[in-house]
Structure formats: structure tokens, C-alpha cells
Short mmCIF file of C-alpha atoms in Angstrom, two decimals:
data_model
loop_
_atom_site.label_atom_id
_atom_site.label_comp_id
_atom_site.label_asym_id
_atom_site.label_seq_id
_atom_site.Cartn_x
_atom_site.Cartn_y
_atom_site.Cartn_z
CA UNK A 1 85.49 -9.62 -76.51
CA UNK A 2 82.58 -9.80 -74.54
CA UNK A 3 82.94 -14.01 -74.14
CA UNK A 4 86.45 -13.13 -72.43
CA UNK A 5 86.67 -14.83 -69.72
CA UNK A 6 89.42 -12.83 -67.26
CA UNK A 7 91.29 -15.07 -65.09
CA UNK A 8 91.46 -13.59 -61.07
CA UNK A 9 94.52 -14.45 -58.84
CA UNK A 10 92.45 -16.12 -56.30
CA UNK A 11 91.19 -19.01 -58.89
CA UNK A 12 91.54 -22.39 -57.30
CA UNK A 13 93.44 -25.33 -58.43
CA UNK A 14 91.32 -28.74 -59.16
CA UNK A 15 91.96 -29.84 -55.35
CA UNK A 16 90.14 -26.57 -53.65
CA UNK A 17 87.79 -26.85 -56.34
CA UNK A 18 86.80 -29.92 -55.26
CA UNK A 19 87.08 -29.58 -52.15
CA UNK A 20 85.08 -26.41 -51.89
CA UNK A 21 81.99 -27.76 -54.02
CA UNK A 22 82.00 -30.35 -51.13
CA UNK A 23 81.64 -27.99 -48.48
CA UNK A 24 78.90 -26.17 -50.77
CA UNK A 25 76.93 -28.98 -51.02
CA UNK A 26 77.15 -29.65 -47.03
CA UNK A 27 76.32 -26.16 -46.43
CA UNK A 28 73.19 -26.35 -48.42
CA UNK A 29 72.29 -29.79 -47.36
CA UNK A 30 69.17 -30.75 -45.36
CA UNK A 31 69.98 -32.00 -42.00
CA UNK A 32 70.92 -35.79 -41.38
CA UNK A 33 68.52 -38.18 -39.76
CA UNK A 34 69.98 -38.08 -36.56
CA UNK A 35 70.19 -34.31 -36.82
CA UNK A 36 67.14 -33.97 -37.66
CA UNK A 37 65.33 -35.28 -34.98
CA UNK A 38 67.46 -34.12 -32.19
CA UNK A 39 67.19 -30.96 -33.66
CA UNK A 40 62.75 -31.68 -33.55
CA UNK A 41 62.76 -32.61 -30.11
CA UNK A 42 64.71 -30.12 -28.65
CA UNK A 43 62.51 -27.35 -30.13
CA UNK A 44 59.69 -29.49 -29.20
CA UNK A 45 60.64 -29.82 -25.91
CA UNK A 46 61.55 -25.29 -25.32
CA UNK A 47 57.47 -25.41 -26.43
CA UNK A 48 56.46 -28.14 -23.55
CA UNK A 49 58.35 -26.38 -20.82
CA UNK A 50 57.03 -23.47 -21.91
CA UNK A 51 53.28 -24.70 -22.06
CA UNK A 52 53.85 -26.52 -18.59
CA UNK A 53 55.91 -23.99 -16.53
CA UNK A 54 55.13 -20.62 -17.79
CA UNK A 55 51.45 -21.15 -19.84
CA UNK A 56 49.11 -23.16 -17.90
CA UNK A 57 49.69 -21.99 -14.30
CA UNK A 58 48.43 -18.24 -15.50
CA UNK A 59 46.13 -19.33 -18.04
CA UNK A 60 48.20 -17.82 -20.95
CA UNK A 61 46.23 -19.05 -24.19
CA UNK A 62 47.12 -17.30 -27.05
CA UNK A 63 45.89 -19.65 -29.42
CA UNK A 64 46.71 -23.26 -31.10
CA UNK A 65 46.31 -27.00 -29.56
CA UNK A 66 48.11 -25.61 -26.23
CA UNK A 67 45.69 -22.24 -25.68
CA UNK A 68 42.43 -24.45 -26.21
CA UNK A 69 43.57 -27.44 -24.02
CA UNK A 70 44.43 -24.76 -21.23
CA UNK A 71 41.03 -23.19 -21.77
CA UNK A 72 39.19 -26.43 -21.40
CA UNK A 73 41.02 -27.86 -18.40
CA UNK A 74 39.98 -24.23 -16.83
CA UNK A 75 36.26 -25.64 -17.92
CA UNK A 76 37.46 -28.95 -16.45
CA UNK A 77 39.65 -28.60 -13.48
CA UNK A 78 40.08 -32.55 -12.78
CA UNK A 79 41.36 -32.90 -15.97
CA UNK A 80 45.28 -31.71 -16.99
CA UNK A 81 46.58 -29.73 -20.00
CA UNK A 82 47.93 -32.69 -21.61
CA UNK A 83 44.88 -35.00 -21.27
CA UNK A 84 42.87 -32.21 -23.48
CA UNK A 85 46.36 -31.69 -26.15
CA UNK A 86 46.03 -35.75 -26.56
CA UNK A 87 42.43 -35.64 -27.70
CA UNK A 88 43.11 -32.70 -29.83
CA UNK A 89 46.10 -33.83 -31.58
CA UNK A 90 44.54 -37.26 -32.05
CA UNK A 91 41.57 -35.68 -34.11
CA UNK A 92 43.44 -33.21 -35.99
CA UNK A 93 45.88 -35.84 -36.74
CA UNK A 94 42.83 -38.11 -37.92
CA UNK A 95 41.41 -34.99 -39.87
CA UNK A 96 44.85 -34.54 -41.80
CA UNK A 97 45.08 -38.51 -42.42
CA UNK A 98 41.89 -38.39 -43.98
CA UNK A 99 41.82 -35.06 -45.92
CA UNK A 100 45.52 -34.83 -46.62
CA UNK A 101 48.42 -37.40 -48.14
CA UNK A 102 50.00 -39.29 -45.25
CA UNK A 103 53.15 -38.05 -47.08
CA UNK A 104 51.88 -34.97 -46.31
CA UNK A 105 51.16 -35.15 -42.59
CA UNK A 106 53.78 -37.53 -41.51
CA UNK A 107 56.08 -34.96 -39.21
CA UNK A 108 53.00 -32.74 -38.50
CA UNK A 109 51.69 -36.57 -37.04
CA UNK A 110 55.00 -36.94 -34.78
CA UNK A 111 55.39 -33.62 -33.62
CA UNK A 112 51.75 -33.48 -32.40
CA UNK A 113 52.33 -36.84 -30.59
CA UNK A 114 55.75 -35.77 -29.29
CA UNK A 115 54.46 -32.52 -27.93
CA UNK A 116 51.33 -34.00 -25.94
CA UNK A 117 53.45 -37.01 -24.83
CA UNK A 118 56.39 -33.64 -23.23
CA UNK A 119 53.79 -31.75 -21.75
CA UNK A 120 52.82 -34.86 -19.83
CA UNK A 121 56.34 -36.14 -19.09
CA UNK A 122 56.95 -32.52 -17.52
CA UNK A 123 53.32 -31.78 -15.50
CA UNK A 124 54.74 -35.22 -14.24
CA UNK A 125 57.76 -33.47 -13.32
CA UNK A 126 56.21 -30.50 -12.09
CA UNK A 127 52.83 -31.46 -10.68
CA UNK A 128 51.82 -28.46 -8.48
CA UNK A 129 51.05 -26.30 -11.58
CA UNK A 130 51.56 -23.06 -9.99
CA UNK A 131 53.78 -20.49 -11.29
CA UNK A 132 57.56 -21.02 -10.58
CA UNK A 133 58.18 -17.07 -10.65
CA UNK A 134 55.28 -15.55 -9.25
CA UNK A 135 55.79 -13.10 -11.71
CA UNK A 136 52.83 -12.75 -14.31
CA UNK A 137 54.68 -10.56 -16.52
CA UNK A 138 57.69 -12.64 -16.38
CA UNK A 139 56.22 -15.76 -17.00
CA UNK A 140 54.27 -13.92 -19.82
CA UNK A 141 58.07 -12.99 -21.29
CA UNK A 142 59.12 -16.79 -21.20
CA UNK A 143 55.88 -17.90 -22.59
CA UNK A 144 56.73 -16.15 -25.68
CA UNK A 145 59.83 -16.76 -25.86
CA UNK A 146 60.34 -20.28 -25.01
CA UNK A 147 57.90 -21.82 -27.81
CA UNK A 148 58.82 -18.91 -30.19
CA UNK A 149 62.47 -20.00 -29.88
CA UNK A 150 61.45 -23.64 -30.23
CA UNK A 151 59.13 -23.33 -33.31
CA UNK A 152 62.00 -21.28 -34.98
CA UNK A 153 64.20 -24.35 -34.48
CA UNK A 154 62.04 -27.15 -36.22
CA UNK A 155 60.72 -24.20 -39.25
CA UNK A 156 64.84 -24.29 -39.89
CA UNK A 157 64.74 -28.34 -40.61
CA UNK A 158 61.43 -27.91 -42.15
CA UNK A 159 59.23 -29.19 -39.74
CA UNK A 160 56.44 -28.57 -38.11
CA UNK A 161 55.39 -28.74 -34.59
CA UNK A 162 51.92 -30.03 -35.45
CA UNK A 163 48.52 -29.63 -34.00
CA UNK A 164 47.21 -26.04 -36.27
CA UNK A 165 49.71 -26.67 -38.18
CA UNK A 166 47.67 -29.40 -40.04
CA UNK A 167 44.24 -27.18 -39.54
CA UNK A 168 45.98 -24.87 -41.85
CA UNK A 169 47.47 -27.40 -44.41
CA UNK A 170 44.05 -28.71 -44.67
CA UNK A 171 42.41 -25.53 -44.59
CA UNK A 172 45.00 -24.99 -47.85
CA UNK A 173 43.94 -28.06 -49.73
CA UNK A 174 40.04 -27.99 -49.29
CA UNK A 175 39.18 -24.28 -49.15
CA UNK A 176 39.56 -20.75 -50.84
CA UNK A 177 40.11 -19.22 -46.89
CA UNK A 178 42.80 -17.42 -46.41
CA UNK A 179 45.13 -19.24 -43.70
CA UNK A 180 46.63 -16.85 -41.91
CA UNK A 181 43.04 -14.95 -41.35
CA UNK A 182 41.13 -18.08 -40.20
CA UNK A 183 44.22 -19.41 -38.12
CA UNK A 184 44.31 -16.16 -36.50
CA UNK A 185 40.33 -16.09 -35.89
CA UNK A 186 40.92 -19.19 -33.97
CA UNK A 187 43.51 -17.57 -31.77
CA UNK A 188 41.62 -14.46 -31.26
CA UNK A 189 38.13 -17.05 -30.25
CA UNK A 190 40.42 -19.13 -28.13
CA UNK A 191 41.88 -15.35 -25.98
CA UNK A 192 38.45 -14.11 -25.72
CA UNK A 193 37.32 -17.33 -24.09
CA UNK A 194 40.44 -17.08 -22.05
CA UNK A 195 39.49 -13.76 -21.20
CA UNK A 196 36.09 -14.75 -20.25
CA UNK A 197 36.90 -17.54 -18.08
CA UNK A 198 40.30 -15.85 -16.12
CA UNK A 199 39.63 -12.42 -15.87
CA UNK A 200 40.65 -8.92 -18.07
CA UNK A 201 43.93 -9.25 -16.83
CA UNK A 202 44.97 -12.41 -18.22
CA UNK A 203 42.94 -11.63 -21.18
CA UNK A 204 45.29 -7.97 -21.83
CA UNK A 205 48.35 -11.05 -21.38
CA UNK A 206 46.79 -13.27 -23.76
CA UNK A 207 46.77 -10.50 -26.28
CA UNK A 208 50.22 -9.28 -26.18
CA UNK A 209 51.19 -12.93 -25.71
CA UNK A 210 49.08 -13.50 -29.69
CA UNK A 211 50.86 -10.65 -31.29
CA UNK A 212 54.55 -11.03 -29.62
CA UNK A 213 54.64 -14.14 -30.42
CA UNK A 214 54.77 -13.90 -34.16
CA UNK A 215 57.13 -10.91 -33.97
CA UNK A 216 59.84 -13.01 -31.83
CA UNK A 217 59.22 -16.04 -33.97
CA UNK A 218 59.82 -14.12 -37.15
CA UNK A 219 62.80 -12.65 -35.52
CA UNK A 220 64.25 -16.10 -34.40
CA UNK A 221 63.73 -17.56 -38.28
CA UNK A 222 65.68 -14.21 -39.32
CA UNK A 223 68.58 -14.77 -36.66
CA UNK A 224 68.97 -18.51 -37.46
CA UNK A 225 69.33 -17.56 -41.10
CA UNK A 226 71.12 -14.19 -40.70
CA UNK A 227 74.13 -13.88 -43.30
CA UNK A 228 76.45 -10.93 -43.41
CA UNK A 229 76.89 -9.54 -47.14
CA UNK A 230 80.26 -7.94 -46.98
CA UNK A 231 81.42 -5.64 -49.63
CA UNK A 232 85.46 -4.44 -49.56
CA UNK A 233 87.19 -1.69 -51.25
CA UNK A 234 91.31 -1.94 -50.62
CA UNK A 235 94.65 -1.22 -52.04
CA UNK A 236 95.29 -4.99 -52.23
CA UNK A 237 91.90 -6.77 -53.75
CA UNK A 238 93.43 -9.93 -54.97
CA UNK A 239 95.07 -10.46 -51.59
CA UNK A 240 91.44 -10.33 -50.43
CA UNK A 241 89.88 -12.58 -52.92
CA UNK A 242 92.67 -15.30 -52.59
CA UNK A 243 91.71 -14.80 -49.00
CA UNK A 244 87.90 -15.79 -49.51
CA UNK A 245 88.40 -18.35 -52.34
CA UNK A 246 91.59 -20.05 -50.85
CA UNK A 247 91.03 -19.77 -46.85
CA UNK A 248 87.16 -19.48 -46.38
CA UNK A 249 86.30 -21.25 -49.51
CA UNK A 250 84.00 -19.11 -50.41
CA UNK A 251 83.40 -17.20 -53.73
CA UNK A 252 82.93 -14.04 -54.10
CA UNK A 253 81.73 -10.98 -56.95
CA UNK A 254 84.14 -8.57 -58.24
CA UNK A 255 82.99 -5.53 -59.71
CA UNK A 256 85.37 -2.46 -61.29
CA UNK A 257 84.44 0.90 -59.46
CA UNK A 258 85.27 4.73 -59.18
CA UNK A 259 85.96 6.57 -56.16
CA UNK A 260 84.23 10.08 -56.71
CA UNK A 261 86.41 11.35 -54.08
CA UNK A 262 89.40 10.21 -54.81
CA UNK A 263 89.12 10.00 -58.80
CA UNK A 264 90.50 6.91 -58.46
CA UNK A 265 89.68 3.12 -59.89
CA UNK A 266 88.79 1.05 -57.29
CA UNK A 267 87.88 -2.86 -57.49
CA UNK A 268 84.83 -3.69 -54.78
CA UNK A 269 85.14 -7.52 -53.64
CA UNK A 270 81.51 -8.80 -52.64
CA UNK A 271 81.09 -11.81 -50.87
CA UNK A 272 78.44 -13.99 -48.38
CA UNK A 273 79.43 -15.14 -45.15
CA UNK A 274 78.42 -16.53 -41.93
CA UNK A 275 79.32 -14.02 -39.06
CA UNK A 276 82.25 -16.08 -37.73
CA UNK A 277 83.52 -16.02 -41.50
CA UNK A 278 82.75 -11.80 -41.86
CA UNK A 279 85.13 -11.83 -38.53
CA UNK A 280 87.74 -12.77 -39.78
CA UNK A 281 87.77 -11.33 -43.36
CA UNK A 282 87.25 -8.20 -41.14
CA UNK A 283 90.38 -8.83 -39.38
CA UNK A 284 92.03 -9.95 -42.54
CA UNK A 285 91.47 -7.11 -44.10
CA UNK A 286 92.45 -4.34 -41.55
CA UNK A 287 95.79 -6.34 -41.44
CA UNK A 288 96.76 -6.01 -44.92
CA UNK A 289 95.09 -2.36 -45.41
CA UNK A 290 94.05 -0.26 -42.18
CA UNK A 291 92.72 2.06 -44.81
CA UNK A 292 90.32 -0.43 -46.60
CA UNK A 293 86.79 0.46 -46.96
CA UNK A 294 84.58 -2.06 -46.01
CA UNK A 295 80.44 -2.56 -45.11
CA UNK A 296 78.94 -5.61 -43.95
CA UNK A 297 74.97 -5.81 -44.11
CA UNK A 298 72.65 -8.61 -42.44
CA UNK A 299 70.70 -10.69 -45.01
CA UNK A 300 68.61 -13.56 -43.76
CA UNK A 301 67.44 -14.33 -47.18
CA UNK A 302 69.89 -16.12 -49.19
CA UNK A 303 68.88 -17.90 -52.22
CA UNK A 304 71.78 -19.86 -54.06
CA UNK A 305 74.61 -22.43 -53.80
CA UNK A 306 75.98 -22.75 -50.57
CA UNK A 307 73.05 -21.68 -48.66
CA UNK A 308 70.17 -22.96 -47.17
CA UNK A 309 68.58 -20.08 -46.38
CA UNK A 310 64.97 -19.58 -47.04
CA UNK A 311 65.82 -22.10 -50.58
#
């Protein structure tokens, strides 16, 4: 009847049962405390380095608390980059404490903090602030990359890394503006100033700098949450699904087919994996059936138990 429930080879005793909802729920689990903040201050501190070694020396501002604190230190040489991202972050944080719930704010508060008190631990480090390269265009690549990489990082534990970031929450709360638009209007101000003050040149970098750097921080988000959705069509399917259920305790979809070609029925397996587990289902598979048909797609969107994903 249509309530039938058909029982599969690869079905798993109580044990792996168990045992696999555990590794489910660890899978899909925010990260731990300790995770969580190593995790924060390692993509905090790709965005410093980048700001210190790659930004300030060629007058790279494409926008945020880092492109208007280089812009004013320009304005006012005896003053560093972090001395301007400490005012800054202090009144955006007091703007957020008093417009938003401290709830709200909290890691947008650290991060802000963290990031001014990096960028002065490093031009500390690295007081001559002169390029390290000599090489506009290839300090231009790592000042893309760098913070793009970093920001990428603390998005994937749900963080932020402050300064704008709370501009645009509050913009959220206490107006009909449209966030992206007015965040971006601020960039675009900030690289026309920028332009102004260091020439065409740097202005032409500050602009690809703006637009490359929400292309490679888009693409970052995607990698860190890339999945591979692998679908299998071979002469042994239950030797597959044991396979998935048993060894990479994962689950997986099976759905009766027809090969038009063949005029055969065929039984497609569908499962998602990480790419070390697609490897070696891959391998698995052309062991047991050099024939097999098989198709594995990138997903970075994966919604479900299991997954973290963009949940």
C-alpha cells in the first residue's frame, strides 16, 4: 500500500543508529567556545595584516572602518591607521549600544575592538609603513584577498568583524534604507575621497579593490560551505548504500529509474557529502563496478540534518 514502508539492505542496527545521529548532530553543531574564538581571531587577524601590510602603505580604501581611517591619516599624516579605527569603532560601537540590544551587538563590540587593537599590534611590528612588495598591483591582489578570506572565516561561525557591520544592523532596525545601497554609498564616498587625496591611479585600485572584494568573499563563503551532491547508477546499489549508511554514516535517497538506452531498470543512489567523503564513495564505487554511472555536483547550500550550511 502506499504506507509500505520497504526495508533497504543498508538499514542500520540500533548501535550505528545511534551512533550516526551523534555525528549528525556534531556536524550541524555551532562551533565550541574555544573554537569559536580561535576561529574569530584568526580571520580577524588575515584582515589586520592585510589593512597594515598591503592597504595603508598604497592608500587602498575601498570602503568600511579600515578605508576611512586610511583616508583620514592621509588628511593627518602624524596620526596612524589604527589611532583613527579606535575612534571609529568606539563610536559605532556606542551608536549600536544605544540604538541596538547589547545582545545584539555583543561580537560586532569584540571584533571591532579586536581588529583596532591587531592593526596596532602589527604597525608596531611593521613601523615603516611602506609597501613590502613594491608591487601596487600585487599588494592590490593581497588586499583583497587577505580580508576577503578572513571575513569568510568569522561569516562561517556567525560573526561579524564589526565596525559597518553595526552601521548596517542599525541602519536595519531604525530605517526603511536599503542596506546594501547605503553601505555601498559609503564605500563608493570613502574611494572617491581616496581618489581625490592619492591620485587616479590609486583611485582605478580602489575601485576594483570595492567590487573584487565582494566577488572573492562570496566565493570564499561558497568554498567553505561547498558540498558535493553525488548521484550513482550501478549493477550493485545496495553494496553502495550499505557503503554510505554503514561506512560514511551518511544517508542517502533512493529513487527507481529507467535507462532509455539500455531499456533497463536502474536504481539511482543520491547522497550529500563532504569532498573527502565523495572521494572515496568515488573510489568505492569504481571498485565494485568500473561500469557505474556516477555525477557529483557542487552545492554550497545545504539546508537539513547534518549540515550547517547556510541553516
Amino acid at each position: 500500500g502506499a504506507d509500505e514502508v520497504v526495508p533497504m539492505s543498508g538499514c542500520q542496527t540500533n548501535e550505528e543508529a545511534e551512533r550516526a545521529r551523534r555525528l549528525a548532530e556534531k556536524r550541524s553543531s555551532k562551533p565550541g567556545r574555544t573554537r569559536f574564538l580561535i576561529t574569530l581571531n584568526i580571520g580577524i587577524i588575515l584582515t589586520a595584516i592585510a589593512i597594515v601590510l598591503f592597504k595603508a602603505p598604497n592608500g587602498f580604501a575601498f570602503g568600511g572602518t579600515s578605508g576611512l581611517s586610511i583616508v583620514l591619516s592621509k588628511i593627518f599624516p602624524t596620526m596612524p591607521v589604527s589611532a583613527f579605527m579606535w575612534v571609529i569603532n568606539a563610536i559605532l560601537v556606542a551608536l549600536g549600544l544605544v540604538f541596538l540590544p547589547r545582545r545584539a551587538v555583543g561580537w560586532s563590540v569584540a571584533a571591532s575592538f579586536l581588529l583596532s587593537l591587531y592593526v596596532s599590534l602589527f604597525e608596531w611590528i611593521f613601523p615603516s609603513g611602506i609597501s613590502i612588495t613594491g608591487d601596487m598591483w600585487l599588494d592590490l591582489c593581497f588586499a583583497v584577498i587577505l580580508p576577503s578570506l578572513g571575513s569568510a572565516i568569522v561569516f562561517d561561525i556567525g560573526a561579524s568583524t564589526g565596525g559597518t557591520d553595526i552601521l548596517a544592523m542599525i541602519l536595519n532596525r531604525r530605517s526603511s534604507l536599503e542596506i546594501g545601497k547605503a553601505l555601498m554609498a559609503v564605500d563608493v564616498a570613502i574611494v572617491v575621497v581616496a581618489a581625490i587625496l592619492y591620485g587616479p591611479r590609486v583611485g582605478l585600485y580602489c575601485i576594483l579593490g570595492l567590487f573584487a572584494k565582494t566577488l572573492v568573499v562570496d566565493g570564499a563563503i561558497e568554498s567553505l560551505h561547498l558540498r558535493k551532491v553525488c548521484t550513482v547508477i550501478c549493477k550493485d546499489p545496495h553494496a553502495v548504500e550499505r557503503y554510505i549508511v554503514k561506512t560514511l554514516n551518511r544517508s542517502a535517497t533512493i529513487t527507481p529509474g529507467y535507462g532509455v538506452y539500455s531499456g533497463r531498470r536502474v536504481m539511482q543512489i543520491m547522497s550529500v557529502l563532504s569532498r573527502r567523503e565523495a572521494r572515496r564513495l568515488r573510489l568505492y564505487v569504481r571498485e565494485i563496478d568500473p561500469d557505474a554511472f556516477m555525477t557529483i555536483v557542487n552545492s554550497s547550500e545545504i539546508i537539513g540534518r547534518g549540515f550547517r550550511g547556510l541553516n
